[in-house]
């Protein structure tokens, strides 16, 4: 274990010091207000559909997907700019913003297209075995925000069907559970690990596992870690937690 710790310490150092990028996957979709998310949920529920990433017809086309024949758009509130006019009907140069409902959006479940790109795997690690061993369930991704790559709730994780690097996201969400982050939701605020530390710890676990299993996503992972660190350092306490979680997840799927 000592040799492994040394190797993983080097990986963790690289995660903080080597160049990284902020993946475009976090800005591919529009971000929706809570009000619009509730509107989407209500309309999709009447069609016996759950929440899934939302986009306009044009945006889905740009992403290589087409709206299924016969599917009807859902209505969300959007701002429009209106030019003021004087009594003669001439524009005054002033304008104001108004909000209206427009039927412009479709959920992922209302679209079709080529199969999602194959997920990167390593035969040395099996996700189904890992989930069973860890007692964690992978559930349907039920979120209208397509920029969210995944989430963890309790002993459940969900991966966005259009996630850019689903294997890395799965490691990240598994780490949140194994590290005890999801269990902290029942604690008082003072007892919880700050969000920036939670994200750094979970993504550092994902970085180590991608490195060990020779899977893509290291550059994107470094960018994510460095963004949440904001120039700070990973403490020895966090490092030990990261190594412990990475080891547990790696062994669970071996």
XYZ file of N, CA and C in Angstrom:
762
model
N 0.833 -1.203 0.000
C 0.000 0.000 0.000
C 0.869 1.256 0.000
N 2.053 1.151 0.658
C 2.943 2.312 0.733
C 3.398 2.739 -0.662
N 3.741 1.749 -1.510
C 4.178 2.050 -2.876
C 3.041 2.685 -3.666
N 1.827 2.165 -3.454
C 0.659 2.713 -4.136
C 0.411 4.158 -3.698
N 0.558 4.409 -2.413
C 0.340 5.760 -1.887
C 1.315 6.753 -2.504
N 2.555 6.329 -2.665
C 3.564 7.202 -3.272
C 3.184 7.529 -4.716
N 2.772 6.488 -5.459
C 2.381 6.688 -6.862
C 1.157 7.590 -6.947
N 0.198 7.367 -6.068
C -1.024 8.166 -6.102
C -0.762 9.600 -5.636
N 0.208 9.771 -4.750
C 0.588 11.126 -4.323
C 1.130 11.914 -5.510
N 1.890 11.231 -6.359
C 2.422 11.871 -7.561
C 1.281 12.250 -8.504
N 0.313 11.347 -8.658
C -0.852 11.645 -9.503
C -1.605 12.857 -8.968
N -1.778 12.901 -7.658
C -2.513 14.008 -7.046
C -1.761 15.316 -7.232
N -0.434 15.242 -7.150
C 0.382 16.433 -7.381
C 0.224 16.913 -8.826
N 0.206 15.962 -9.764
C 0.017 16.307 -11.175
C -1.353 16.945 -11.404
N -2.359 16.451 -10.692
C -3.723 16.978 -10.853
C -3.788 18.459 -10.504
N -2.918 18.864 -9.596
C -2.928 20.256 -9.133
C -1.982 21.139 -9.941
N -0.898 20.556 -10.442
C 0.150 21.368 -11.064
C 0.200 21.310 -12.589
N -0.269 20.220 -13.180
C -0.205 20.090 -14.637
C -1.379 20.820 -15.295
N -1.224 21.269 -16.552
C -2.292 22.016 -17.222
C -3.595 21.219 -17.321
N -4.693 21.928 -17.188
C -6.006 21.314 -17.326
C -6.932 22.246 -18.076
N -8.101 21.772 -18.416
C -9.084 22.614 -19.112
C -10.446 22.441 -18.457
N -11.285 23.466 -18.590
C -12.671 23.370 -18.160
C -13.461 22.850 -19.353
N -14.007 21.670 -19.230
C -14.706 21.026 -20.344
C -15.904 21.842 -20.813
N -16.130 21.836 -22.127
C -17.281 22.525 -22.710
C -18.601 21.873 -22.312
N -18.529 20.664 -21.753
C -19.756 19.951 -21.399
C -20.552 20.696 -20.328
N -19.884 21.605 -19.597
C -20.583 22.345 -18.541
C -21.288 23.590 -19.069
N -21.174 23.832 -20.360
C -21.831 25.015 -20.935
C -22.515 24.702 -22.266
N -22.767 23.425 -22.537
C -23.395 23.016 -23.795
C -24.870 23.400 -23.833
N -25.535 23.260 -22.692
C -26.969 23.526 -22.612
C -27.241 24.842 -21.886
N -28.435 25.372 -22.128
C -28.873 26.569 -21.410
C -29.214 26.195 -19.972
N -28.958 27.105 -19.045
C -29.325 26.871 -17.650
C -30.739 27.383 -17.399
N -31.577 26.578 -16.765
C -32.982 26.933 -16.574
C -33.270 27.315 -15.123
N -34.132 28.326 -14.961
C -34.529 28.760 -13.622
C -35.340 27.666 -12.947
N -35.479 27.769 -11.628
C -36.271 26.784 -10.897
C -37.719 26.800 -11.376
N -38.221 28.014 -11.678
C -39.594 28.120 -12.177
C -39.788 27.377 -13.485
N -38.837 27.517 -14.398
C -38.934 26.816 -15.682
C -38.746 25.309 -15.516
N -37.921 24.904 -14.565
C -37.763 23.477 -14.307
C -39.071 22.867 -13.815
N -39.781 23.609 -12.964
C -41.070 23.127 -12.470
C -42.100 23.081 -13.600
N -42.059 24.084 -14.477
C -42.961 24.084 -15.637
C -42.700 22.863 -16.518
N -41.426 22.576 -16.745
C -41.062 21.425 -17.576
C -41.539 20.131 -16.921
N -41.310 20.009 -15.625
C -41.717 18.797 -14.905
C -43.226 18.569 -15.024
N -44.013 19.640 -14.828
C -45.467 19.521 -14.868
C -45.957 19.081 -16.244
N -45.418 19.697 -17.284
C -45.864 19.371 -18.643
C -45.443 17.959 -19.064
N -44.223 17.570 -18.702
C -43.758 16.230 -19.059
C -44.512 15.163 -18.270
N -44.853 15.479 -17.029
C -45.587 14.508 -16.209
C -46.953 14.194 -16.809
N -47.602 15.200 -17.420
C -48.919 14.956 -18.036
C -48.794 14.037 -19.247
N -47.577 13.888 -19.764
C -47.330 12.997 -20.902
C -46.677 11.686 -20.444
N -46.713 11.474 -19.119
C -46.101 10.281 -18.523
C -44.610 10.192 -18.837
N -43.950 11.328 -18.812
C -42.515 11.389 -19.071
C -41.825 12.023 -17.875
N -40.611 11.552 -17.587
C -39.828 12.138 -16.513
C -38.972 13.276 -17.028
N -38.314 13.962 -16.110
C -37.408 15.028 -16.503
C -36.158 14.456 -17.158
N -35.654 15.168 -18.139
C -34.385 14.835 -18.771
C -33.870 16.134 -19.388
N -32.624 16.189 -19.836
C -32.076 17.429 -20.380
C -32.986 18.087 -21.415
N -33.047 19.426 -21.367
C -33.917 20.205 -22.251
C -33.100 21.048 -23.223
N -33.637 21.216 -24.429
C -33.008 22.091 -25.420
C -34.036 22.422 -26.498
N -33.739 23.424 -27.288
C -34.621 23.780 -28.394
C -34.419 22.802 -29.546
N -35.327 22.834 -30.493
C -35.218 21.976 -31.684
C -33.874 22.218 -32.370
N -33.528 23.493 -32.497
C -32.275 23.846 -33.178
C -31.064 23.294 -32.427
N -31.096 23.415 -31.105
C -29.945 22.956 -30.326
C -29.803 21.440 -30.396
N -30.910 20.720 -30.317
C -30.821 19.263 -30.433
C -30.253 18.871 -31.798
N -30.653 19.603 -32.844
C -30.131 19.314 -34.186
C -28.624 19.525 -34.231
N -28.167 20.595 -33.577
C -26.731 20.878 -33.524
C -25.978 19.782 -32.780
N -26.657 19.132 -31.843
C -26.034 18.072 -31.054
C -26.209 16.694 -31.700
N -26.751 16.686 -32.932
C -26.870 15.433 -33.671
C -28.102 14.614 -33.353
N -29.122 15.254 -32.763
C -30.344 14.536 -32.444
C -31.533 15.256 -33.067
N -32.581 14.492 -33.404
C -33.782 15.052 -34.013
C -34.988 14.784 -33.125
N -35.894 15.737 -33.097
C -37.118 15.560 -32.331
C -37.971 14.497 -33.024
N -38.503 13.558 -32.250
C -39.315 12.484 -32.802
C -40.580 13.043 -33.456
N -40.996 12.409 -34.514
C -42.192 12.830 -35.222
C -43.397 12.776 -34.293
N -44.172 13.859 -34.282
C -45.378 13.908 -33.467
C -45.182 14.471 -32.075
N -43.929 14.663 -31.655
C -43.685 15.217 -30.327
C -44.000 16.711 -30.300
N -44.643 17.147 -29.236
C -45.008 18.554 -29.093
C -44.066 19.238 -28.103
N -43.684 20.447 -28.446
C -42.761 21.205 -27.599
C -43.428 21.564 -26.277
N -42.606 21.754 -25.245
C -43.129 22.230 -23.975
C -42.879 23.733 -23.886
N -43.708 24.406 -23.097
C -43.635 25.868 -22.985
C -42.851 26.272 -21.746
N -41.904 27.168 -21.929
C -41.154 27.744 -20.822
C -41.211 29.256 -20.928
N -40.946 29.917 -19.819
C -40.956 31.382 -19.800
C -39.640 31.892 -20.363
N -39.716 32.827 -21.288
C -38.497 33.412 -21.847
C -38.648 34.931 -21.952
N -37.544 35.663 -21.846
C -37.618 37.116 -21.936
C -37.646 37.592 -23.389
N -38.391 38.644 -23.653
C -38.380 39.292 -24.970
C -38.186 40.789 -24.753
N -37.482 41.402 -25.664
C -37.241 42.843 -25.575
C -38.232 43.584 -26.462
N -38.915 44.548 -25.889
C -39.932 45.306 -26.616
C -39.505 46.759 -26.709
N -39.532 47.293 -27.923
C -39.183 48.689 -28.143
C -40.397 49.578 -27.887
N -40.191 50.609 -27.097
C -41.273 51.555 -26.828
C -41.522 52.422 -28.062
N -42.781 52.769 -28.267
C -43.146 53.633 -29.391
C -43.956 54.824 -28.893
N -43.870 55.895 -29.628
C -44.635 57.082 -29.230
C -46.038 57.008 -29.822
N -46.789 58.075 -29.646
C -48.171 58.091 -30.124
C -48.289 57.925 -31.620
N -47.257 58.261 -32.356
C -47.279 58.130 -33.818
C -46.788 56.763 -34.282
N -46.435 55.915 -33.329
C -45.972 54.571 -33.698
C -44.498 54.507 -34.000
N -43.774 55.587 -33.709
C -42.334 55.602 -33.960
C -41.570 55.122 -32.721
N -40.467 54.408 -32.953
C -39.657 53.936 -31.833
C -39.025 55.114 -31.099
N -39.078 55.050 -29.776
C -38.533 56.140 -28.961
C -37.060 55.927 -28.612
N -36.540 54.755 -28.874
C -35.170 54.450 -28.485
C -35.095 53.761 -27.138
N -36.220 53.766 -26.433
C -36.287 53.077 -25.148
C -36.867 51.681 -25.360
N -36.512 50.790 -24.485
C -37.050 49.433 -24.564
C -37.205 48.851 -23.170
N -37.988 47.818 -23.080
C -38.164 47.142 -21.802
C -38.275 45.639 -22.061
N -38.091 44.882 -21.009
C -38.119 43.419 -21.134
C -39.426 42.865 -20.591
N -39.975 41.913 -21.332
C -41.219 41.272 -20.951
C -41.004 39.763 -20.972
N -41.770 39.055 -20.175
C -41.608 37.599 -20.124
C -42.865 36.917 -20.646
N -42.661 35.970 -21.561
C -43.792 35.273 -22.163
C -43.542 33.764 -22.185
N -44.632 33.019 -22.316
C -44.523 31.565 -22.474
C -44.392 31.231 -23.956
N -43.383 30.421 -24.295
C -43.223 30.002 -25.686
C -42.959 28.504 -25.743
N -43.587 27.854 -26.715
C -43.401 26.403 -26.906
C -42.186 26.158 -27.795
N -41.010 26.176 -27.173
C -39.764 26.065 -27.942
C -38.881 24.902 -27.535
N -39.251 24.137 -26.485
C -38.298 23.210 -25.900
C -38.776 21.761 -25.952
N -37.788 20.873 -26.046
C -38.046 19.433 -26.053
C -37.074 18.763 -25.082
N -37.520 17.698 -24.443
C -36.630 16.948 -23.541
C -35.851 15.912 -24.351
N -34.789 15.421 -23.764
C -33.972 14.388 -24.416
C -34.829 13.191 -24.804
N -35.791 12.832 -23.960
C -36.635 11.668 -24.238
C -37.536 11.871 -25.452
N -37.674 13.106 -25.891
C -38.496 13.392 -27.069
C -37.678 13.390 -28.349
N -36.399 13.055 -28.227
C -35.510 13.078 -29.388
C -35.014 11.680 -29.723
N -34.439 11.565 -30.900
C -33.818 10.322 -31.313
C -32.586 10.651 -32.149
N -31.725 9.682 -32.309
C -30.512 9.907 -33.082
C -29.579 8.733 -32.935
N -28.356 8.930 -33.386
C -27.370 7.868 -33.285
C -27.143 7.510 -31.823
N -26.754 6.293 -31.568
C -26.466 5.859 -30.201
C -25.364 6.747 -29.631
N -25.433 6.968 -28.318
C -24.412 7.778 -27.679
C -23.056 7.116 -27.876
N -22.029 7.937 -27.901
C -20.700 7.380 -28.153
C -20.361 6.334 -27.087
N -19.713 5.250 -27.485
C -19.400 4.164 -26.548
C -18.638 4.669 -25.328
N -19.005 4.141 -24.176
C -18.340 4.540 -22.945
C -16.977 3.876 -22.859
N -15.982 4.630 -22.439
C -14.640 4.082 -22.279
C -14.619 3.133 -21.084
N -14.075 1.946 -21.286
C -14.022 0.952 -20.210
C -12.642 0.313 -20.156
N -12.362 -0.310 -19.030
C -11.151 -1.108 -18.856
C -11.602 -2.437 -18.263
N -11.285 -3.558 -18.922
C -11.748 -4.868 -18.437
C -11.278 -5.199 -17.022
N -10.320 -4.439 -16.525
C -9.817 -4.692 -15.174
C -10.772 -4.174 -14.094
N -11.777 -3.385 -14.527
C -12.726 -2.820 -13.556
C -14.132 -2.914 -14.123
N -15.035 -3.532 -13.366
C -16.414 -3.748 -13.810
C -17.373 -2.891 -12.979
N -18.102 -2.010 -13.652
C -18.974 -1.080 -12.918
C -20.108 -1.799 -12.197
N -20.684 -2.829 -12.812
C -21.796 -3.549 -12.183
C -21.332 -4.228 -10.892
N -20.168 -4.841 -10.940
C -19.613 -5.486 -9.760
C -19.322 -4.461 -8.676
N -18.781 -3.317 -9.090
C -18.448 -2.260 -8.122
C -19.701 -1.732 -7.436
N -20.753 -1.481 -8.217
C -22.000 -0.974 -7.655
C -22.575 -1.961 -6.643
N -22.568 -3.240 -7.001
C -23.106 -4.263 -6.106
C -22.279 -4.371 -4.832
N -20.968 -4.386 -4.992
C -20.077 -4.514 -3.837
C -20.219 -3.328 -2.888
N -20.356 -2.143 -3.449
C -20.453 -0.923 -2.639
C -21.867 -0.669 -2.128
N -22.838 -1.429 -2.631
C -24.219 -1.227 -2.212
C -24.795 0.070 -2.731
N -24.376 0.463 -3.927
C -24.829 1.713 -4.546
C -25.649 1.375 -5.788
N -26.728 2.109 -6.005
C -27.603 1.877 -7.155
C -27.477 3.015 -8.159
N -27.340 2.663 -9.439
C -27.326 3.689 -10.486
C -28.758 3.858 -10.994
N -29.314 5.063 -10.832
C -30.700 5.342 -11.173
C -30.787 6.219 -12.417
N -32.003 6.397 -12.907
C -32.242 7.246 -14.072
C -31.832 8.689 -13.776
N -31.218 9.326 -14.744
C -30.854 10.737 -14.639
C -32.116 11.569 -14.821
N -32.568 12.209 -13.763
C -33.845 12.911 -13.756
C -33.612 14.393 -13.494
N -32.982 15.047 -14.457
C -32.594 16.445 -14.283
C -32.705 17.167 -15.624
N -33.372 18.328 -15.669
C -33.511 19.048 -16.934
C -32.237 19.783 -17.361
N -31.257 19.855 -16.467
C -30.017 20.564 -16.771
C -29.039 19.634 -17.484
N -28.913 19.802 -18.787
C -28.017 18.958 -19.560
C -26.554 19.175 -19.256
N -26.221 20.311 -18.607
C -24.829 20.579 -18.254
C -24.395 19.793 -17.024
N -25.351 19.325 -16.239
C -25.030 18.492 -15.087
C -24.643 17.115 -15.602
N -23.439 16.692 -15.316
C -22.954 15.414 -15.828
C -23.474 14.223 -15.023
N -23.846 14.484 -13.783
C -24.363 13.424 -12.938
C -24.628 13.962 -11.547
N -25.171 13.114 -10.674
C -25.389 13.511 -9.283
C -25.469 12.280 -8.398
N -25.323 12.510 -7.100
C -25.400 11.436 -6.113
C -26.352 11.856 -5.007
N -27.252 10.947 -4.639
C -28.202 11.186 -3.561
C -28.246 9.935 -2.689
N -27.871 10.077 -1.438
C -27.877 8.921 -0.547
C -26.942 7.847 -1.066
N -27.498 6.674 -1.356
C -26.709 5.564 -1.899
C -27.011 5.360 -3.381
N -27.508 6.416 -4.026
C -27.839 6.355 -5.449
C -26.983 7.338 -6.237
N -26.641 6.954 -7.466
C -25.963 7.878 -8.377
C -26.700 7.869 -9.708
N -26.603 8.965 -10.441
C -27.216 9.067 -11.767
C -26.212 9.710 -12.708
N -26.135 9.190 -13.931
C -25.203 9.696 -14.935
C -26.000 10.230 -16.115
N -25.727 11.451 -16.523
C -26.399 12.064 -17.668
C -26.184 11.194 -18.918
N -27.269 10.837 -19.625
C -27.117 10.009 -20.837
C -26.229 10.651 -21.894
N -26.101 11.986 -21.849
C -25.241 12.663 -22.820
C -23.980 13.216 -22.146
N -23.597 12.614 -21.039
C -22.368 13.032 -20.358
C -21.169 12.888 -21.289
N -20.246 13.836 -21.205
C -19.087 13.822 -22.094
C -18.139 12.670 -21.759
N -17.951 12.401 -20.476
C -17.052 11.339 -20.019
C -17.777 10.553 -18.917
N -18.714 9.693 -19.308
C -19.545 9.006 -18.299
C -18.755 8.177 -17.291
N -17.642 7.569 -17.714
C -16.861 6.774 -16.766
C -16.267 7.657 -15.671
N -15.774 8.841 -16.061
C -15.190 9.761 -15.080
C -16.272 10.301 -14.149
N -17.431 10.609 -14.727
C -18.543 11.096 -13.907
C -18.985 10.034 -12.915
N -19.017 8.772 -13.351
C -19.411 7.686 -12.437
C -18.415 7.566 -11.277
N -17.133 7.633 -11.572
C -16.132 7.602 -10.501
C -16.364 8.761 -9.527
N -16.641 9.936 -10.079
C -16.853 11.132 -9.268
C -18.050 10.949 -8.334
N -19.165 10.469 -8.888
C -20.374 10.302 -8.070
C -20.221 9.165 -7.068
N -19.574 8.072 -7.472
C -19.280 6.996 -6.525
C -18.445 7.537 -5.364
N -17.493 8.385 -5.688
C -16.621 8.954 -4.659
C -17.422 9.777 -3.655
N -18.388 10.545 -4.132
C -19.219 11.340 -3.214
C -19.877 10.441 -2.175
N -20.377 9.276 -2.633
C -21.043 8.346 -1.711
C -20.033 7.703 -0.767
N -18.951 7.166 -1.318
C -17.941 6.467 -0.514
C -17.280 7.411 0.494
N -17.080 8.657 0.100
C -16.463 9.642 0.992
C -17.416 10.128 2.080
N -18.688 9.748 1.949
C -19.667 10.156 2.959
C -20.289 11.509 2.718
N -20.036 12.099 1.562
C -20.588 13.427 1.279
C -22.114 13.425 1.241
N -22.694 12.399 0.637
C -24.153 12.377 0.514
C -24.810 12.155 1.876
N -24.146 11.454 2.765
C -24.694 11.222 4.106
C -24.711 12.510 4.919
N -23.880 13.473 4.530
C -23.797 14.729 5.268
C -25.015 15.614 5.075
N -25.857 15.270 4.111
C -27.044 16.096 3.875
C -27.946 16.158 5.096
N -27.863 15.148 5.958
C -28.697 15.117 7.163
C -28.025 15.846 8.334
N -26.813 16.325 8.132
C -26.084 16.994 9.209
C -26.377 18.488 9.219
N -26.023 19.139 10.316
C -26.104 20.591 10.385
C -25.023 21.181 9.485
N -25.239 22.410 9.019
C -24.289 23.038 8.108
C -22.864 23.023 8.656
N -22.720 23.256 9.959
C -21.386 23.328 10.542
C -20.650 22.004 10.492
N -21.406 20.893 10.350
C -20.796 19.569 10.343
C -20.456 19.088 8.939
N -20.897 19.813 7.941
C -20.712 19.362 6.565
C -19.350 19.788 6.010
N -18.847 18.965 5.122
C -17.634 19.333 4.401
C -17.994 20.436 3.412
N -17.248 21.538 3.362
C -17.557 22.613 2.402
C -17.622 22.074 0.972
N -18.481 22.665 0.149
C -18.718 22.163 -1.202
C -17.440 22.118 -2.028
N -16.576 23.136 -1.899
C -15.366 23.129 -2.716
C -14.472 21.937 -2.372
N -14.403 21.595 -1.083
C -13.585 20.451 -0.681
C -14.224 19.146 -1.146
N -15.563 19.061 -1.060
C -16.250 17.852 -1.529
C -15.963 17.611 -3.011
N -16.046 18.675 -3.804
C -15.829 18.537 -5.243
C -14.382 18.186 -5.562
N -13.451 18.793 -4.850
C -12.029 18.477 -5.069
C -11.747 17.023 -4.701
N -12.289 16.570 -3.575
C -12.045 15.192 -3.147
C -12.637 14.195 -4.138
N -13.896 14.413 -4.545
C -14.557 13.470 -5.457
C -13.869 13.429 -6.810
N -13.500 14.602 -7.336
C -12.861 14.619 -8.654
C -11.432 14.093 -8.592
N -10.776 14.261 -7.459
C -9.426 13.710 -7.301
C -9.469 12.189 -7.299
N -10.510 11.629 -6.699
C -10.697 10.174 -6.754
C -10.876 9.743 -8.207
N -11.725 10.484 -8.942
C -11.953 10.164 -10.357
C -10.657 10.272 -11.154
N -9.847 11.269 -10.834
C -8.580 11.470 -11.545
C -7.641 10.288 -11.325
N -7.526 9.852 -10.094
C -6.646 8.718 -9.782
C -7.140 7.452 -10.475
N -8.447 7.208 -10.432
C -8.980 5.990 -11.047
C -8.813 6.014 -12.565
N -9.024 7.165 -13.187
C -8.804 7.266 -14.636
C -7.329 7.040 -14.966
N -6.444 7.517 -14.093
C -5.006 7.334 -14.318
C -4.624 5.863 -14.188
N -5.080 5.229 -13.120
C -4.736 3.830 -12.863
C -5.295 2.906 -13.941
N -6.513 3.194 -14.393
C -7.179 2.331 -15.375
C -6.922 2.784 -16.816
N -6.070 3.783 -16.975
C -5.689 4.270 -18.302
C -6.911 4.662 -19.128
N -7.785 5.487 -18.531
C -8.991 5.959 -19.194
C -8.881 7.454 -19.480
N -9.547 7.942 -20.525
C -9.456 9.362 -20.891
C -10.136 10.271 -19.875
N -9.805 11.562 -19.946
C -10.452 12.560 -19.103
C -9.534 13.250 -18.112
N -8.225 12.959 -18.178
C -7.311 13.527 -17.190
C -7.173 15.042 -17.309
N -7.105 15.540 -18.523
C -6.959 16.989 -18.720
C -8.190 17.721 -18.192
N -9.375 17.186 -18.513
C -10.616 17.789 -18.050
C -10.734 17.696 -16.520
N -10.275 16.584 -15.979
C -10.326 16.389 -14.532
C -9.421 17.384 -13.815
N -8.235 17.603 -14.362
C -7.313 18.568 -13.746
C -7.919 19.969 -13.756
N -8.566 20.325 -14.862
C -9.193 21.645 -14.938
C -10.273 21.809 -13.881
N -11.058 20.755 -13.668
C -12.138 20.782 -12.678
C -11.571 20.935 -11.267
N -10.560 20.131 -10.953
C -9.944 20.176 -9.623
C -9.333 21.540 -9.355
N -8.581 22.051 -10.317
C -7.905 23.334 -10.124
C -8.900 24.482 -10.011
N -10.019 24.375 -10.717
C -11.052 25.411 -10.638
C -11.641 25.477 -9.226
N -11.930 24.319 -8.641
C -12.510 24.296 -7.294
C -11.484 24.638 -6.221
N -10.206 24.331 -6.465
C -9.161 24.659 -5.487
C -8.905 26.161 -5.415
N -9.034 26.827 -6.571
C -8.812 28.287 -6.641
C -7.471 28.691 -6.027
N -6.424 27.933 -6.336
C -5.092 28.286 -5.859
C -4.717 27.675 -4.523
N -5.674 27.057 -3.841
C -5.377 26.426 -2.551
C -4.697 25.075 -2.779
N -4.344 24.408 -1.696
C -3.693 23.105 -1.783
C -4.606 22.024 -1.206
N -4.389 20.792 -1.628
C -5.110 19.659 -1.060
C -4.431 19.287 0.253
N -5.171 19.298 1.339
C -4.591 19.012 2.651
C -4.233 17.533 2.782
N -3.373 17.227 3.731
C -2.995 15.835 3.981
C -4.231 15.018 4.370
N -5.133 15.637 5.136
C -6.343 14.931 5.559
C -7.191 14.550 4.352
N -7.378 15.495 3.433
C -8.156 15.205 2.223
C -7.453 14.170 1.359
N -6.135 14.284 1.267
C -5.363 13.338 0.445
C -5.570 11.909 0.933
N -5.537 11.703 2.238
C -5.729 10.362 2.784
C -7.144 9.854 2.518
N -8.129 10.749 2.605
C -9.510 10.379 2.307
C -9.648 10.002 0.829
N -8.993 10.759 -0.032
C -9.023 10.508 -1.476
C -8.415 9.141 -1.784
N -7.244 8.853 -1.217
C -6.584 7.573 -1.463
C -7.433 6.414 -0.963
N -8.053 6.578 0.200
C -8.875 5.513 0.765
C -10.088 5.221 -0.103
N -10.752 6.279 -0.590
C -11.942 6.102 -1.435
C -11.565 5.495 -2.782
N -10.469 5.966 -3.365
C -10.022 5.437 -4.656
C -9.701 3.951 -4.538
N -9.031 3.575 -3.469
C -8.664 2.172 -3.257
C -9.915 1.310 -3.098
N -10.890 1.812 -2.349
C -12.126 1.054 -2.099
C -12.916 0.853 -3.392
N -13.034 1.904 -4.211
C -13.786 1.805 -5.460
C -13.054 0.911 -6.457
N -11.741 1.036 -6.502
C -10.949 0.225 -7.437
C -11.089 -1.259 -7.094
N -10.972 -1.599 -5.830
C -11.075 -3.001 -5.407
C -12.488 -3.545 -5.607
N -13.501 -2.685 -5.443
C -14.894 -3.118 -5.566
C -15.219 -3.616 -6.975
N -14.537 -3.036 -7.976
C -14.830 -3.442 -9.352
C -13.799 -4.355 -9.963
N -12.824 -4.758 -9.169
C -11.728 -5.605 -9.710
C -12.181 -7.051 -9.857
